[in-house]
Amino acid sequence: MVEIAVIGAGYVGLTCAAGLASLGHNVACADIDADRIAGLQQGRLPIHEPGMAELVQRELRTGRLDFLVGAAEASARAELHFMCLPTPQGPDGAADLTYLLGAVAEIAPVLAPGSVVVNKSTVPVGTAKLVATSIGRDDVAVVSHPEFLREGSALADFLAPDRIVVGGADQDAARRVAKLYAEIGAPVLQTDAESAELIKYASNAFLATKLTFVNEMAEVCEQVGADIDDVMLGMGYDKRIGTAYLQPGPGWGGSCFPKDTEALLHIAASAQVEFDFLRNVIALNGRHLARVAGKVTAMLDGDVRGKRVAAWGLTFKAGTDDLRESPAIAVLRLLAEGGADIVAYDPAVTGPPERLPHVTIATNPLEAALDAECLVVLTEWPELAAVDLDELAAAMRRHRVVDARNLLDRDALVARGFHHAGVGR
Ligand code: UGA
């Protein structure tokens, strides 16, 4: 008997499917993309995530995990139905529920009595009720069960979560979902569906706000001659603040924060709440991205036109191949618009990104730096910190570095005659 159907074999769906199987449950994971499913049946993954391929292959061998085409196929055999569909940002900023509601319509007729439909997708407040209405059956419960996975550490986050949130009117259905994680021993919070839906947005918006605060403080540090690392360390010792998530950078990005902050603004506005504070956080993040491009321009005597710029890092953070809403790409687009000639290196990227078609992709960091007049470091890949700085100096035409992640050894660069601009120093 298959206990769980996971609908959607994307990032969240695969993590849930493999993670739940590893906890001993029988899982059928479905997608509409037949090629994707054919690959997964052979243990080939469509995404880059540490440990995931090994876990999927192991769970395929145990027989607890199965991949198939079509949501109804999977749901016809299951009791719990994890909806892991994309909810992209629609034209008005709200999350687009087309994929979720399409899949719900497909599974509704085949759901066994007593089934629980579990919303994993990040969805606006009220979606659990909307899904329940769209299913239109008294014998099926709907709960909201947001995910808090980070790309690059998704499996670790799944198997050792800070908390498990399950929200819904049917307490028994919520308990059945929470019980799946019994052996993990994480704190479980049972709430109403609306609160569970909002916890996800509130968490991402708060984390984005925290980073914007750090980046604002970094600018203050630059102006007053303080060091952001020391300031954050000093703040972090206060247990109410905490040391995590205080690393300055070029600005936040990725597949979640930009769309979720916009969606929360939209949720608030629909409830006649002007969330100006969050609107400002989003705007300030754009300013930080522009500030990095401005530092490169300043290094190149105020004009990047026709000048060779080496870029290290394109993904939105290290440990992923995801380019969606990448701060690196936003910064490089500004430089490309100014006429810079960009050669980029990223260990997870082999061709020019769609949003940056004219960039040249190098096969290693030193090749990207060859003849460059300025190097800009945009993603914190550890291998970039290990590049030999004498070889870097020999490769570059002019010795200028803008390090938007404070990744490289500033003193060692300065000792080799580099002009250096970091963040918050
Ligand atoms: C984020 C949240 O951290 C997860 O909890 C959430 O589940 C997920 O979104 C989601 O909604 O699915 P993720 O997008 O994978 O996870 O990325 P993060 O590691 O949070 O990084 C987001 C951005 O903040 C990146 O651009 C990263 O470089 C930046 N960042 C992060 C910093 O600049 N400094 C830091 O100290 C941490």
Tab-separated table of N, CA, C and O and ligand atoms in Angstrom, residues 147-151 200 204 207 211 245-249 251-253 256-257 260 316-317 327 380 405, ligand 1:
chain	number	residue	atom	x	y	z
A	147	GLU	N	6.839	24.264	3.932
A	147	GLU	CA	8.221	23.743	3.986
A	147	GLU	C	9.177	24.881	4.292
A	147	GLU	O	8.905	26.026	3.928
A	148	PHE	N	10.266	24.535	4.958
A	148	PHE	CA	11.272	25.545	5.311
A	148	PHE	C	12.648	25.075	4.834
A	148	PHE	O	13.634	25.153	5.568
A	149	LEU	N	12.703	24.545	3.621
A	149	LEU	CA	13.948	23.968	3.101
A	149	LEU	C	14.800	25.030	2.447
A	149	LEU	O	14.281	25.881	1.731
A	150	ARG	N	16.105	24.950	2.680
A	150	ARG	CA	17.035	25.814	1.948
A	150	ARG	C	17.685	25.014	0.838
A	150	ARG	O	18.089	23.858	1.062
A	151	GLU	N	17.813	25.596	-0.334
A	151	GLU	CA	18.541	24.915	-1.404
A	151	GLU	C	19.972	24.705	-0.929
A	151	GLU	O	20.551	25.560	-0.272
A	200	LYS	N	4.812	30.722	6.931
A	200	LYS	CA	5.816	30.582	5.869
A	200	LYS	C	6.230	31.950	5.324
A	200	LYS	O	7.416	32.277	5.212
A	204	ASN	N	9.992	33.923	5.808
A	204	ASN	CA	10.858	34.368	4.708
A	204	ASN	C	11.007	35.889	4.696
A	204	ASN	O	12.096	36.416	4.446
A	207	LEU	N	13.434	36.844	7.468
A	207	LEU	CA	14.831	36.530	7.120
A	207	LEU	C	15.368	37.537	6.096
A	207	LEU	O	16.509	38.002	6.200
A	211	LEU	N	18.531	40.243	6.588
A	211	LEU	CA	19.660	40.436	5.673
A	211	LEU	C	19.741	41.878	5.186
A	211	LEU	O	20.835	42.427	5.030
A	245	TYR	N	22.694	33.760	10.008
A	245	TYR	CA	22.035	34.575	8.991
A	245	TYR	C	22.353	36.059	9.125
A	245	TYR	O	21.477	36.922	9.023
A	246	LEU	N	23.616	36.344	9.364
A	246	LEU	CA	24.042	37.747	9.519
A	246	LEU	C	25.199	38.060	8.573
A	246	LEU	O	25.983	38.959	8.850
A	247	GLN	N	25.300	37.315	7.482
A	247	GLN	CA	26.430	37.500	6.564
A	247	GLN	C	26.056	38.557	5.514
A	247	GLN	O	25.093	38.372	4.783
A	248	PRO	N	26.804	39.669	5.436
A	248	PRO	CA	26.464	40.659	4.409
A	248	PRO	C	26.728	40.093	3.022
A	248	PRO	O	27.501	39.151	2.865
A	249	GLY	N	26.100	40.652	2.020
A	249	GLY	CA	26.280	40.149	0.657
A	249	GLY	C	25.838	41.192	-0.342
A	249	GLY	O	25.604	42.354	0.007
A	251	GLY	N	23.060	41.432	-1.656
A	251	GLY	CA	21.591	41.547	-1.638
A	251	GLY	C	21.053	40.131	-1.683
A	251	GLY	O	21.767	39.224	-2.088
A	252	TRP	N	19.808	39.954	-1.231
A	252	TRP	CA	19.257	38.595	-1.234
A	252	TRP	C	18.529	38.304	-2.541
A	252	TRP	O	18.065	39.223	-3.222
A	253	GLY	N	18.432	36.998	-2.858
A	253	GLY	CA	17.733	36.599	-4.083
A	253	GLY	C	17.288	35.156	-3.962
A	253	GLY	O	17.060	34.664	-2.866
A	256	CYS	N	12.827	32.037	-3.777
A	256	CYS	CA	11.783	32.207	-2.745
A	256	CYS	C	11.625	33.635	-2.231
A	256	CYS	O	10.526	34.180	-2.271
A	257	PHE	N	12.696	34.237	-1.712
A	257	PHE	CA	12.544	35.533	-1.042
A	257	PHE	C	11.897	36.597	-1.938
A	257	PHE	O	10.950	37.264	-1.506
A	260	ASP	N	8.199	35.605	-2.476
A	260	ASP	CA	7.404	35.517	-1.246
A	260	ASP	C	7.221	36.877	-0.575
A	260	ASP	O	6.168	37.139	0.027
A	316	PHE	N	22.564	32.021	-7.154
A	316	PHE	CA	22.089	32.988	-6.137
A	316	PHE	C	22.774	32.806	-4.796
A	316	PHE	O	22.735	33.692	-3.952
A	317	LYS	N	23.394	31.648	-4.621
A	317	LYS	CA	24.254	31.415	-3.450
A	317	LYS	C	25.105	30.199	-3.794
A	317	LYS	O	24.874	29.541	-4.825
A	327	PRO	N	21.210	37.432	-7.252
A	327	PRO	CA	21.793	38.771	-7.108
A	327	PRO	C	22.965	38.961	-8.061
A	327	PRO	O	23.166	40.059	-8.587
A	380	GLU	N	29.525	32.892	-2.933
A	380	GLU	CA	30.540	32.503	-1.957
A	380	GLU	C	31.020	31.055	-2.097
A	380	GLU	O	31.173	30.335	-1.107
A	405	ARG	N	31.006	39.396	-1.239
A	405	ARG	CA	30.724	38.355	-0.239
A	405	ARG	C	31.782	38.326	0.859
A	405	ARG	O	31.775	37.420	1.692
B	1	UGA	C1	14.974	30.349	1.785
B	1	UGA	C2	14.788	30.158	3.303
B	1	UGA	O1	16.041	30.279	3.982
B	1	UGA	C3	14.175	28.788	3.606
B	1	UGA	O2	13.920	28.669	5.000
B	1	UGA	C4	12.858	28.647	2.813
B	1	UGA	O3	12.274	27.384	3.017
B	1	UGA	C5	13.150	28.822	1.334
B	1	UGA	O4	13.721	30.126	1.116
B	1	UGA	C6	11.849	28.664	0.591
B	1	UGA	O5	10.951	29.482	0.785
B	1	UGA	O6	11.658	27.635	-0.086
B	1	UGA	P1	16.829	29.606	-0.006
B	1	UGA	O7	16.051	30.418	-0.993
B	1	UGA	O8	17.301	28.248	-0.394
B	1	UGA	O9	15.952	29.404	1.353
B	1	UGA	O10	18.084	30.465	0.353
B	1	UGA	P2	18.825	31.078	1.623
B	1	UGA	O11	19.947	30.217	2.027
B	1	UGA	O12	17.889	31.505	2.675
B	1	UGA	O13	19.455	32.396	0.929
B	1	UGA	C7	18.624	33.417	0.386
B	1	UGA	C8	19.472	34.585	-0.040
B	1	UGA	O14	20.049	35.251	1.083
B	1	UGA	C9	20.643	34.218	-0.941
B	1	UGA	O15	20.761	35.194	-1.954
B	1	UGA	C10	21.829	34.229	0.014
B	1	UGA	O16	23.059	34.473	-0.615
B	1	UGA	C11	21.458	35.372	0.929
B	1	UGA	N1	22.094	35.297	2.266
B	1	UGA	C12	21.789	34.282	3.117
B	1	UGA	C13	22.977	36.290	2.662
B	1	UGA	O17	23.268	37.247	1.895
B	1	UGA	N2	23.529	36.248	3.902
B	1	UGA	C14	23.230	35.233	4.783
B	1	UGA	O18	23.766	35.273	5.944
B	1	UGA	C15	22.343	34.237	4.380
